[in-house]
Amino acid sequence: MEHVPPPAEELARLDRELAELDARRAQLLTRRAWLLAALRPTVPTAAPGWNPSGWGAPPGTPAQPWGQVPKRPSAPRGAQNVLLTLGGLLLTVAAIAFTLVSWGSMGIGGRSAVLAAVTLGALAAPAVLLRRGLAANAEALAALALVLTLLDVYAVHAVAAPDTDGLGFTALASAVLAALWTAYGLALGKLRLPVPAAVVLAQWPLLFWAWAVGAPAPVVGWALLATAVLDGAIALWGKGAGVRVTACVGGAVMGFSALMVGLALSLTAPGPLGAVAPGVLLLTASAAAVAGAWRAPKGFARTGGAVAGLAAVAAVGGVPAAELPAGWRVLAYLLCGLALTAVVRSRLPGHAARGVLAASGAVVAGALVWALPPLAAVLLGPVTVLSDVWAGTPDGFRSALGSTLPWSELAAAPVVLALVAGLLGAAYRWWPSVVRLAAPLAGPTTADAGPPAAPAAGAPGTDAPGAAGGAAPWPGWSGWTGRPGAGAGGRGRPSAATLRGVVGAGAVALGWGALLLAGALLDVPHALALAGETALVGVLLALAVRGGGAERGATAMPVTALVASVAGAVSAGLLSLASEGASYAVFGALAALFAGAALRAGAGVPRAVFAVAAVVWGTVITGLAGRSLGLAPHEAAPLMLLVPALTVLLGARLRRNPVALPVELTGALGALVAVGLAVSDAPFLALVLALCGVLAAGTAVRPERRPVAGYLAATLFVLATWVRLAASEVSFPEAYTLPVTVPALLVGAARRRRDPEASSWTAYGPGLAATLLPSLAVAWTDPDWLRPLLLGTAALVITLLGARHRLQALLLLGGTVLALVGLHELAPYVVQVAGALPRWLPPALAGLLLLVVGATYEQRLRDARRLKDALGRMR
C-alpha cells in the first residue's frame, strides 16, 4: 500500500505548518505585550467604540507598531510643586530680611503701610486663587501670610510695645493669631494649612501666661492639662486629617508634660496633704483621658485607658506613699494598680477598659522589676563563696551573699512578690470565674467554664451598638463555642489552658522568689537558709514532676518549676560551699532529689533534665571528696571518673531509653573535667586518658554506641600511650608501638580475610597509626638522618602496597607520612634556595602558578573528581 501523499511530501507539509504556527504565536505574543502596555493607567483611554482587539489604532492617532511601549506622559505636578515651594521660600526670606534689616530705615507711616499692604495682600490672594481653581498657589501664599502675621506680631512688639513683657505678649499674640487663623481657615474651607497652624499656635497661650506671671509648678501643670484637653476636643470633633493629627500630637506632648509635672510634685510631696494637690491634677488628667477614650477609635481608646489608669494610680497612691517609708512606697502604688482590675465590672467601653487593664499590668510589672535586684543578689550572691571554699560558716544569710544592697530600704520586696504571687495563685485556682469576668473585655478564648452569657445589644463593654442576627458580639467569640475553623483560642489567641498555665507559672516563680527574699531580709542563720533553699528545690521538683502530664498548652507552670528548681539548686549548692559538712549534705540531698524526680517523671525532656542534674551533683560530690582527702587536683582526677563510670553502666542498663544519651554525655563532660584537672601532671594525665579509654571501650560494646565510642576509645588509648612515652622521656617510641602495630595488622588481615568488604580503615588504620604517627612526631624533632630514612622507607612501602591492593587507609596514611617526612628533610634546602632568590621572584612564581591553575581550572577539576572517584572505589 502506498502513502497518499508520499511520506516526503507529507513531512515537508508538516514542517511548513509548524513554522507558520510558530510565526503566528510570536505575532500574537507581540500584540499581547502592546495591548498590556496600552491598557496601563498612564496611557489615555481610547476613544469610545474603539475595540483594542482590532488591528487598527483609534481614529485620528498615528499607527502604533506592535511591541512598542507608549511613552509615559510627563506629569507637570512635580515641577509645579518645586516652583511653588521655591517661590514661597524666596518670598518668606525676603519678608524676614525686610523686617529685620530694612525696617528701621523707614518712618512709622511707611512701615505700617508696607507691612499692612503686604499682609492684607497675602491674606486676600488665596481667596481669589481658590475661585480660579489654583489651590497649590493659594496654599503657598497662605503659608507666606502665616509668616507675615508672625512678623507683624514681632513688629508690633518692637515698635508699639517695646516695654511689654515678652512672655506675656507672646501668650496674648499666640492666642489672637490662633483665633484669627482658625476663622481664616474656616472661611476659606479649601485651604489645608491655616487651621493646623492655628492648632499649633494654640499650644502656647496658657503655658506662656503661666511662665509670664511666675506661676508655681501646679499652675503650670494645670495650664498644660487645659491645653491637652483642648487638643483632645479638637482631635475628636475637628474636621480634616491634618487638624486631627496636629491636635493629637500636641495633646500627647502637653498631656505627657502635665502628667510629668503632677508625678514629680506627688513624688516630692512633704506629706499626704502636700500630695493632694498634685493628686487632684492627676485625677483630672485621668478623667479627661477616660472621657476621650469613651469616644475615641480603637487604638486611641486603649491608649487613653492606659493613660487614665496610670494617672489614677499616681494620684491615689501618691497620698499614702508620702507618709510611708521609702522602702514601702511601692506597695501603695501596687495596691492601687491592682485595684484597677475592678474595671472589668464597670460600664467603660471595651477598648478603653483594656487600656486600663494594661495600665494595671504595667504597674504590677514595675513593682516586680523594682524587686528584681535583691532577688538577683540572693541567687547570684553565693558565687562569691567560690573564691574561698570551706572558709567557715558565716554568721547569717546576708553575710554569705556578699551583697552591699540597702536591705532596709527593700523590706517591701518580698511582700510585693508574695502579694502578686497570691493573686496569681487565686486566679489559677478559680480560673473559670476569672474567665467569666474578663470575657467581655479580653476577646474570649476557649475556656474551661464555657461561654458567658452574650450581652444585650448596646450593652456597655461591647464596643458596638449591638449584634444583629445572632452575630458574635465580641471578636473571637467562635473560640468559646468551638466553632469549626476558629482554632483553640479564636483568631490566633492563646487557649485558656495556656493562659492558665502562664498564670500558674507566675505564681510559682514569684512565690519562690518571695520566700528567698524573706530569708535574706530576715537574715536567717546560714544552716536554716541552706535547709530552706533545699526544701524549696524539693517542692519545685514535685511541682515539675506533677505537671509533666499536664494537658496540652498548660506546660508553662511545670517548665517554670523545673527552671526554678535548677536555679535554686545551683544557688543552694554554692551557698553550701562555705563549710565542708554543709557541702556534702546539700549536694547529696540535691543528687537524691533530682534522681528521685527522674524516676518519678514521665518520659520526655524534664526527665532527662532531672537525670542530667543528678549526674552533675554527683560529679561535684566526687570533687569534694578529693578535696577532703587532701589530694592535689591532678591526684583527684582519677576519682572524678567514678561518676562517668556509673553513667556508662547506667547507659548499658537504659539502652535505647531517651534519657540514656543525655546521661552518658553528662558523664563524658565529667571525664573531660578530670582530664583538665590532670593536665598539670603528665603521668596522671596518661592514667586518666587510659581510664577514659576503658570507659569508652566499655560503651563501644553496645552496638548503638560503637561507631562513635569505638574510635574515641582508640584515640584515647593512643593519646595515653603518647603522653606516657613523653612523660618517661622515651626517644624510641617504636619499641613500644611496633609490638602493638604488628598484632593489630595481623588481626586486621584476618578480619579482611573473613570479610573482604570490610574497610581498610577498620582493619589496618589503628595498627598503622599506632606506629606511624608517634614516629612522625619524633622524626620532626630528630636531627639525625636514620629515623626519617627508615620512616620514609616504611611509608613508601605502605603507600605502594595501598596503591597495589587498592586499600585507602594504606595509601592515605603512607602517602601523608611520606610527604611530611620529605618536607621535613627538604625544608632546610628550600629555606636556603628561597634566601638566595630575589624577593620579587616568589610572588611572581605564585602569580604564574595561579594563572596556570586558572587557565586549566576545568581540567584540574576533572582530575580532582577522577582522584576522588578512585579513592572512593578503594576499600
Coordinates of N, CA, C and O in Angstrom, one line a residue, residues 105-242:
S105 N 14.9 101.8 58.6 CA 15.2 102.9 57.7 C 13.9 103.6 57.3 O 14.1 104.6 56.5
M106 N 12.8 103.1 57.6 CA 11.5 103.7 57.2 C 10.8 104.4 58.4 O 11.0 104.0 59.5
G107 N 10.0 105.4 58.1 CA 9.3 106.0 59.1 C 8.1 105.2 59.6 O 7.8 104.1 59.0
I108 N 7.4 105.6 60.6 CA 6.3 104.8 61.2 C 5.2 104.7 60.2 O 4.6 103.6 60.1
G109 N 4.9 105.7 59.4 CA 3.9 105.6 58.4 C 4.2 104.6 57.3 O 3.4 103.8 56.9
G110 N 5.4 104.7 56.8 CA 5.9 103.8 55.8 C 5.9 102.4 56.2 O 5.5 101.5 55.5
R111 N 6.3 102.2 57.5 CA 6.4 100.8 58.0 C 5.0 100.2 58.0 O 4.7 99.1 57.6
S112 N 4.1 101.0 58.6 CA 2.7 100.5 58.8 C 2.1 100.2 57.4 O 1.4 99.2 57.2
A113 N 2.3 101.1 56.5 CA 1.7 101.0 55.2 C 2.2 99.7 54.4 O 1.5 98.9 53.9
V114 N 3.5 99.6 54.4 CA 4.1 98.5 53.7 C 3.7 97.1 54.3 O 3.3 96.2 53.6
L115 N 3.8 97.0 55.6 CA 3.5 95.7 56.3 C 2.0 95.4 56.2 O 1.7 94.3 55.9
A116 N 1.2 96.4 56.3 CA -0.2 96.2 56.2 C -0.6 95.8 54.8 O -1.4 94.8 54.6
A117 N 0.0 96.4 53.8 CA -0.4 96.1 52.5 C 0.1 94.7 52.1 O -0.7 94.0 51.5
V118 N 1.3 94.4 52.5 CA 1.8 93.1 52.1 C 1.0 92.0 52.8 O 0.6 91.0 52.2
T119 N 0.7 92.2 54.1 CA -0.1 91.2 54.8 C -1.5 91.0 54.3 O -2.0 89.9 54.1
L120 N -2.2 92.1 54.1 CA -3.5 92.0 53.5 C -3.5 91.4 52.1 O -4.4 90.6 51.8
G121 N -2.5 91.7 51.3 CA -2.5 91.1 50.0 C -2.2 89.6 50.1 O -2.8 88.9 49.3
A122 N -1.4 89.2 51.0 CA -1.1 87.8 51.1 C -2.3 87.1 51.7 O -2.6 85.9 51.3
L123 N -3.1 87.7 52.5 CA -4.3 87.1 53.1 C -5.5 87.1 52.0 O -6.3 86.1 52.0
A124 N -5.5 88.1 51.2 CA -6.6 88.1 50.2 C -6.4 87.3 49.0 O -7.3 86.8 48.3
A125 N -5.1 87.1 48.6 CA -4.8 86.4 47.4 C -5.3 85.0 47.4 O -5.8 84.5 46.3
P126 N -5.2 84.2 48.4 CA -5.7 82.8 48.3 C -7.2 82.7 48.0 O -7.6 81.8 47.3
A127 N -8.0 83.7 48.5 CA -9.4 83.6 48.1 C -9.6 83.7 46.6 O -10.4 83.0 46.0
V128 N -8.9 84.7 46.0 CA -9.0 84.8 44.6 C -8.5 83.6 43.8 O -9.1 83.1 42.8
L129 N -7.4 83.1 44.3 CA -6.8 81.9 43.6 C -7.6 80.7 43.7 O -7.7 79.9 42.8
L130 N -8.3 80.5 44.8 CA -9.2 79.4 45.0 C -10.4 79.5 44.0 O -10.9 78.4 43.5
R131 N -10.9 80.7 43.8 CA -12.0 80.8 42.9 C -11.6 80.4 41.5 O -12.4 80.0 40.6
R132 N -10.3 80.6 41.1 CA -9.8 80.3 39.8 C -9.3 78.8 39.8 O -8.8 78.4 38.7
G133 N -9.4 78.1 40.8 CA -9.0 76.7 40.8 C -7.5 76.5 41.0 O -7.0 75.4 40.8
L134 N -6.8 77.5 41.5 CA -5.4 77.4 41.7 C -5.1 77.1 43.2 O -4.6 77.9 44.0
A135 N -5.4 75.9 43.6 CA -5.3 75.5 45.0 C -3.8 75.5 45.5 O -3.5 76.0 46.6
A136 N -2.9 75.0 44.7 CA -1.5 75.0 45.1 C -0.9 76.3 45.3 O -0.2 76.6 46.3
N137 N -1.2 77.3 44.4 CA -0.8 78.7 44.6 C -1.4 79.3 45.8 O -0.7 80.0 46.6
A138 N -2.7 79.0 46.1 CA -3.3 79.5 47.3 C -2.6 79.0 48.6 O -2.4 79.8 49.5
E139 N -2.3 77.7 48.6 CA -1.6 77.2 49.8 C -0.2 77.8 50.0 O 0.2 78.2 51.1
A140 N 0.5 78.1 48.9 CA 1.8 78.7 49.0 C 1.7 80.2 49.6 O 2.4 80.6 50.5
L141 N 0.7 80.9 49.1 CA 0.5 82.3 49.6 C 0.0 82.3 51.0 O 0.2 83.2 51.8
A142 N -0.8 81.3 51.4 CA -1.3 81.2 52.7 C -0.2 80.9 53.7 O -0.1 81.5 54.8
A143 N 0.8 80.1 53.3 CA 2.0 79.9 54.1 C 2.7 81.2 54.3 O 3.2 81.6 55.4
L144 N 2.9 82.0 53.2 CA 3.5 83.3 53.3 C 2.8 84.2 54.2 O 3.4 84.9 55.0
A145 N 1.4 84.2 54.1 CA 0.6 85.0 55.0 C 0.8 84.7 56.5 O 0.9 85.6 57.3
L146 N 1.0 83.4 56.8 CA 1.2 83.0 58.2 C 2.5 83.6 58.7 O 2.6 84.1 59.8
V147 N 3.6 83.5 57.9 CA 4.8 84.0 58.3 C 4.7 85.5 58.5 O 5.3 86.1 59.4
L148 N 4.0 86.2 57.6 CA 3.8 87.7 57.7 C 3.1 88.1 59.0 O 3.4 89.1 59.6
T149 N 2.1 87.3 59.3 CA 1.4 87.6 60.6 C 2.3 87.5 61.8 O 2.2 88.3 62.7
L150 N 3.2 86.5 61.8 CA 4.2 86.4 62.8 C 5.1 87.6 62.9 O 5.5 88.1 63.9
L151 N 5.5 88.0 61.7 CA 6.4 89.2 61.6 C 5.6 90.4 62.0 O 6.2 91.3 62.6
D152 N 4.3 90.5 61.8 CA 3.5 91.6 62.2 C 3.6 91.7 63.8 O 3.7 92.8 64.4
V153 N 3.4 90.5 64.4 CA 3.4 90.5 65.9 C 4.8 90.9 66.4 O 4.9 91.7 67.3
Y154 N 5.9 90.5 65.7 CA 7.2 90.9 66.2 C 7.4 92.4 66.0 O 7.9 93.1 66.8
A155 N 6.8 92.9 64.9 CA 7.0 94.4 64.6 C 6.2 95.2 65.6 O 6.6 96.2 66.1
V156 N 5.0 94.7 65.9 CA 4.2 95.5 66.9 C 4.8 95.5 68.3 O 4.9 96.5 68.9
H157 N 5.4 94.4 68.7 CA 6.1 94.4 70.0 C 7.4 95.2 70.0 O 7.7 95.9 70.9
A158 N 8.1 95.3 68.8 CA 9.3 96.0 68.8 C 9.1 97.5 68.7 O 9.9 98.3 69.2
V159 N 7.9 98.0 68.1 CA 7.7 99.4 67.9 C 6.6 99.9 68.8 O 6.9 100.9 69.5
A160 N 5.5 99.3 68.9 CA 4.4 99.8 69.7 C 4.5 99.5 71.1 O 4.0 100.3 72.0
A161 N 5.0 98.3 71.5 CA 5.0 97.9 72.9 C 6.4 97.3 73.3 O 6.5 96.2 73.7
P162 N 7.4 98.1 73.2 CA 8.8 97.5 73.4 C 9.0 97.2 74.9 O 9.8 96.4 75.2
D163 N 8.3 97.9 75.8 CA 8.5 97.6 77.2 C 7.6 96.5 77.8 O 7.7 96.2 79.0
T164 N 6.8 95.9 77.0 CA 5.9 94.9 77.4 C 6.7 93.6 77.7 O 7.6 93.3 76.9
D165 N 6.2 92.8 78.7 CA 6.9 91.6 79.0 C 6.8 90.6 77.8 O 5.7 90.4 77.2
G166 N 7.9 90.0 77.4 CA 8.0 89.2 76.2 C 7.1 88.0 76.3 O 6.4 87.6 75.4
L167 N 7.1 87.3 77.5 CA 6.3 86.1 77.6 C 4.8 86.4 77.6 O 4.0 85.7 77.0
G168 N 4.4 87.4 78.3 CA 3.0 87.8 78.3 C 2.5 88.2 77.0 O 1.4 87.9 76.5
F169 N 3.3 89.0 76.3 CA 3.0 89.5 74.9 C 2.9 88.3 74.0 O 2.0 88.2 73.1
T170 N 3.8 87.3 74.1 CA 3.8 86.1 73.3 C 2.5 85.3 73.5 O 1.9 84.8 72.6
A171 N 2.1 85.2 74.8 CA 0.9 84.4 75.1 C -0.3 85.1 74.5 O -1.1 84.4 73.9
L172 N -0.4 86.4 74.6 CA -1.6 87.1 74.0 C -1.5 87.0 72.5 O -2.6 86.7 71.9
A173 N -0.4 87.2 71.9 CA -0.3 87.2 70.5 C -0.6 85.8 69.9 O -1.3 85.7 68.9
S174 N -0.1 84.7 70.6 CA -0.4 83.4 70.1 C -1.9 83.1 70.2 O -2.4 82.4 69.3
A175 N -2.5 83.5 71.2 CA -4.0 83.3 71.3 C -4.7 84.1 70.2 O -5.7 83.5 69.6
V176 N -4.4 85.4 70.0 CA -5.0 86.1 69.0 C -4.8 85.5 67.6 O -5.7 85.4 66.8
L177 N -3.5 85.1 67.3 CA -3.2 84.5 66.0 C -4.0 83.2 65.8 O -4.4 82.9 64.7
A178 N -4.1 82.4 66.9 CA -4.8 81.1 66.8 C -6.2 81.4 66.4 O -6.8 80.7 65.5
A179 N -6.9 82.4 67.1 CA -8.3 82.7 66.7 C -8.4 83.2 65.3 O -9.3 82.8 64.6
L180 N -7.5 84.1 64.9 CA -7.6 84.7 63.6 C -7.4 83.6 62.5 O -8.1 83.5 61.5
W181 N -6.4 82.8 62.7 CA -6.1 81.7 61.7 C -7.2 80.7 61.7 O -7.5 80.1 60.6
T182 N -7.8 80.4 62.8 CA -9.0 79.5 62.8 C -10.1 80.0 62.0 O -10.7 79.3 61.1
A183 N -10.4 81.3 62.2 CA -11.5 81.9 61.4 C -11.2 82.0 60.0 O -12.0 81.8 59.1
Y184 N -9.9 82.4 59.7 CA -9.5 82.4 58.3 C -9.6 81.1 57.6 O -10.0 81.0 56.4
G185 N -9.1 80.0 58.3 CA -9.2 78.7 57.7 C -10.6 78.2 57.5 O -10.9 77.5 56.5
L186 N -11.5 78.5 58.4 CA -12.9 78.1 58.3 C -13.6 78.9 57.2 O -14.4 78.4 56.5
A187 N -13.2 80.2 57.0 CA -13.8 81.0 55.9 C -13.4 80.4 54.6 O -14.2 80.4 53.6
L188 N -12.1 80.1 54.4 CA -11.6 79.5 53.2 C -11.4 78.0 53.4 O -10.3 77.5 53.7
G189 N -12.5 77.3 53.3 CA -12.5 75.9 53.7 C -11.6 75.0 52.9 O -11.3 73.9 53.3
K190 N -11.2 75.4 51.7 CA -10.4 74.5 50.8 C -8.9 74.6 51.2 O -8.2 73.7 50.7
L191 N -8.5 75.5 52.0 CA -7.1 75.6 52.4 C -6.8 74.6 53.5 O -7.6 74.5 54.5
R192 N -5.7 73.8 53.4 CA -5.4 72.8 54.4 C -4.4 73.3 55.5 O -4.3 72.6 56.5
L193 N -3.8 74.4 55.3 CA -2.8 74.9 56.2 C -3.2 75.7 57.4 O -2.8 75.6 58.5
P194 N -4.2 76.7 57.2 CA -4.5 77.6 58.3 C -4.9 77.0 59.6 O -4.4 77.4 60.6
V195 N -5.9 76.1 59.5 CA -6.4 75.5 60.8 C -5.3 74.7 61.5 O -5.2 74.8 62.8
P196 N -4.6 73.8 60.9 CA -3.5 73.1 61.6 C -2.5 74.1 62.2 O -2.0 73.9 63.3
A197 N -2.2 75.2 61.5 CA -1.3 76.2 62.0 C -1.9 76.9 63.3 O -1.2 77.2 64.2
A198 N -3.2 77.1 63.2 CA -3.9 77.7 64.4 C -3.8 76.7 65.6 O -3.6 77.1 66.7
V199 N -3.9 75.4 65.3 CA -3.8 74.4 66.4 C -2.4 74.5 67.0 O -2.2 74.4 68.3
V200 N -1.4 74.6 66.2 CA 0.0 74.7 66.7 C 0.1 76.0 67.6 O 0.7 76.0 68.7
L201 N -0.4 77.1 67.1 CA -0.3 78.3 67.9 C -1.1 78.3 69.2 O -0.8 78.9 70.2
A202 N -2.2 77.5 69.2 CA -3.0 77.3 70.4 C -2.3 76.6 71.5 O -2.8 76.6 72.7
Q203 N -1.1 76.0 71.3 CA -0.5 75.2 72.3 C 0.2 76.2 73.3 O 0.6 75.7 74.5
W204 N 0.5 77.4 73.0 CA 1.4 78.3 73.8 C 0.7 79.3 74.7 O 1.4 79.7 75.7
P205 N -0.5 79.8 74.5 CA -1.0 80.9 75.3 C -1.0 80.6 76.8 O -0.5 81.4 77.6
L206 N -1.6 79.5 77.2 CA -1.7 79.2 78.7 C -0.3 79.0 79.3 O 0.0 79.4 80.4
L207 N 0.5 78.2 78.5 CA 1.9 77.9 79.1 C 2.7 79.2 79.2 O 3.3 79.5 80.3
F208 N 2.7 80.1 78.2 CA 3.5 81.3 78.3 C 2.9 82.3 79.3 O 3.6 83.0 80.0
W209 N 1.6 82.2 79.5 CA 0.9 83.1 80.5 C 1.4 82.6 81.9 O 1.7 83.5 82.8
A210 N 1.4 81.3 82.1 CA 1.8 80.8 83.4 C 3.3 81.2 83.7 O 3.6 81.6 84.8
W211 N 4.1 81.1 82.7 CA 5.5 81.5 82.9 C 5.7 83.0 83.1 O 6.5 83.5 83.8
A212 N 4.8 83.7 82.4 CA 4.9 85.2 82.5 C 4.6 85.7 83.9 O 5.2 86.6 84.4
V213 N 3.6 85.1 84.5 CA 3.2 85.6 85.9 C 4.0 84.9 87.0 O 3.7 85.1 88.1
G214 N 4.9 84.1 86.6 CA 5.7 83.4 87.6 C 4.9 82.4 88.4 O 5.1 82.2 89.6
A215 N 4.0 81.7 87.8 CA 3.1 80.8 88.5 C 3.9 79.6 89.0 O 4.9 79.2 88.4
P216 N 3.5 79.0 90.1 CA 4.1 77.8 90.7 C 3.9 76.6 89.7 O 3.1 76.6 88.8
A217 N 4.6 75.5 90.1 CA 4.6 74.3 89.2 C 3.2 73.7 89.1 O 2.8 73.3 88.0
P218 N 2.3 73.7 90.1 CA 1.0 73.2 89.9 C 0.2 74.0 88.9 O -0.6 73.4 88.1
V219 N 0.3 75.3 88.9 CA -0.4 76.1 87.9 C 0.1 75.8 86.5 O -0.7 75.7 85.5
V220 N 1.4 75.6 86.4 CA 2.0 75.2 85.0 C 1.4 73.9 84.6 O 1.0 73.7 83.4
G221 N 1.3 72.9 85.6 CA 0.7 71.6 85.2 C -0.8 71.8 84.8 O -1.2 71.1 83.8
W222 N -1.5 72.6 85.5 CA -2.9 72.9 85.1 C -3.0 73.5 83.7 O -3.9 73.2 82.9
A223 N -2.1 74.4 83.4 CA -2.1 75.1 82.1 C -1.8 74.0 81.0 O -2.4 74.0 79.9
L224 N -0.8 73.2 81.2 CA -0.5 72.1 80.3 C -1.7 71.2 80.1 O -2.1 70.8 79.0
L225 N -2.4 70.8 81.2 CA -3.5 69.9 81.1 C -4.7 70.6 80.4 O -5.3 69.9 79.5
A226 N -4.9 71.8 80.6 CA -6.0 72.5 79.9 C -5.7 72.5 78.4 O -6.6 72.3 77.6
T227 N -4.5 72.8 78.0 CA -4.1 72.8 76.6 C -4.3 71.4 76.0 O -4.8 71.2 74.9
A228 N -3.9 70.3 76.8 CA -4.1 69.0 76.3 C -5.6 68.6 76.1 O -6.0 67.9 75.1
V229 N -6.4 69.1 77.0 CA -7.9 68.8 76.9 C -8.4 69.5 75.6 O -9.2 69.0 74.9
L230 N -8.0 70.8 75.4 CA -8.4 71.5 74.2 C -8.0 70.7 72.9 O -8.7 70.5 72.0
D231 N -6.7 70.2 73.0 CA -6.3 69.4 71.8 C -7.1 68.1 71.6 O -7.4 67.7 70.5
G232 N -7.5 67.5 72.8 CA -8.3 66.3 72.6 C -9.7 66.6 72.0 O -10.2 65.8 71.2
A233 N -10.3 67.7 72.4 CA -11.5 68.1 71.8 C -11.4 68.3 70.3 O -12.3 67.9 69.5
I234 N -10.3 69.0 70.0 CA -10.1 69.3 68.5 C -9.9 68.0 67.8 O -10.4 67.8 66.7
A235 N -9.1 67.0 68.4 CA -8.9 65.7 67.7 C -10.2 64.9 67.6 O -10.3 64.2 66.6
L236 N -11.1 65.1 68.5 CA -12.4 64.3 68.4 C -13.4 64.9 67.4 O -14.0 64.2 66.7
W237 N -13.4 66.3 67.5 CA -14.5 66.9 66.7 C -14.0 67.8 65.6 O -14.8 68.4 64.8
G238 N -12.7 67.9 65.4 CA -12.2 68.7 64.3 C -12.4 68.1 63.0 O -12.6 66.9 62.9
K239 N -12.3 68.9 61.9 CA -12.5 68.4 60.6 C -11.2 68.4 59.8 O -10.4 69.4 59.9
G240 N -10.9 67.3 59.1 CA -9.7 67.2 58.3 C -8.6 66.4 59.1 O -8.5 66.5 60.3
A241 N -8.0 65.6 58.3 CA -6.9 64.7 58.9 C -5.8 65.6 59.5 O -5.2 65.2 60.5
G242 N -5.4 66.6 58.7 CA -4.3 67.5 59.2 C -4.6 68.1 60.6 O -3.7 68.1 61.4

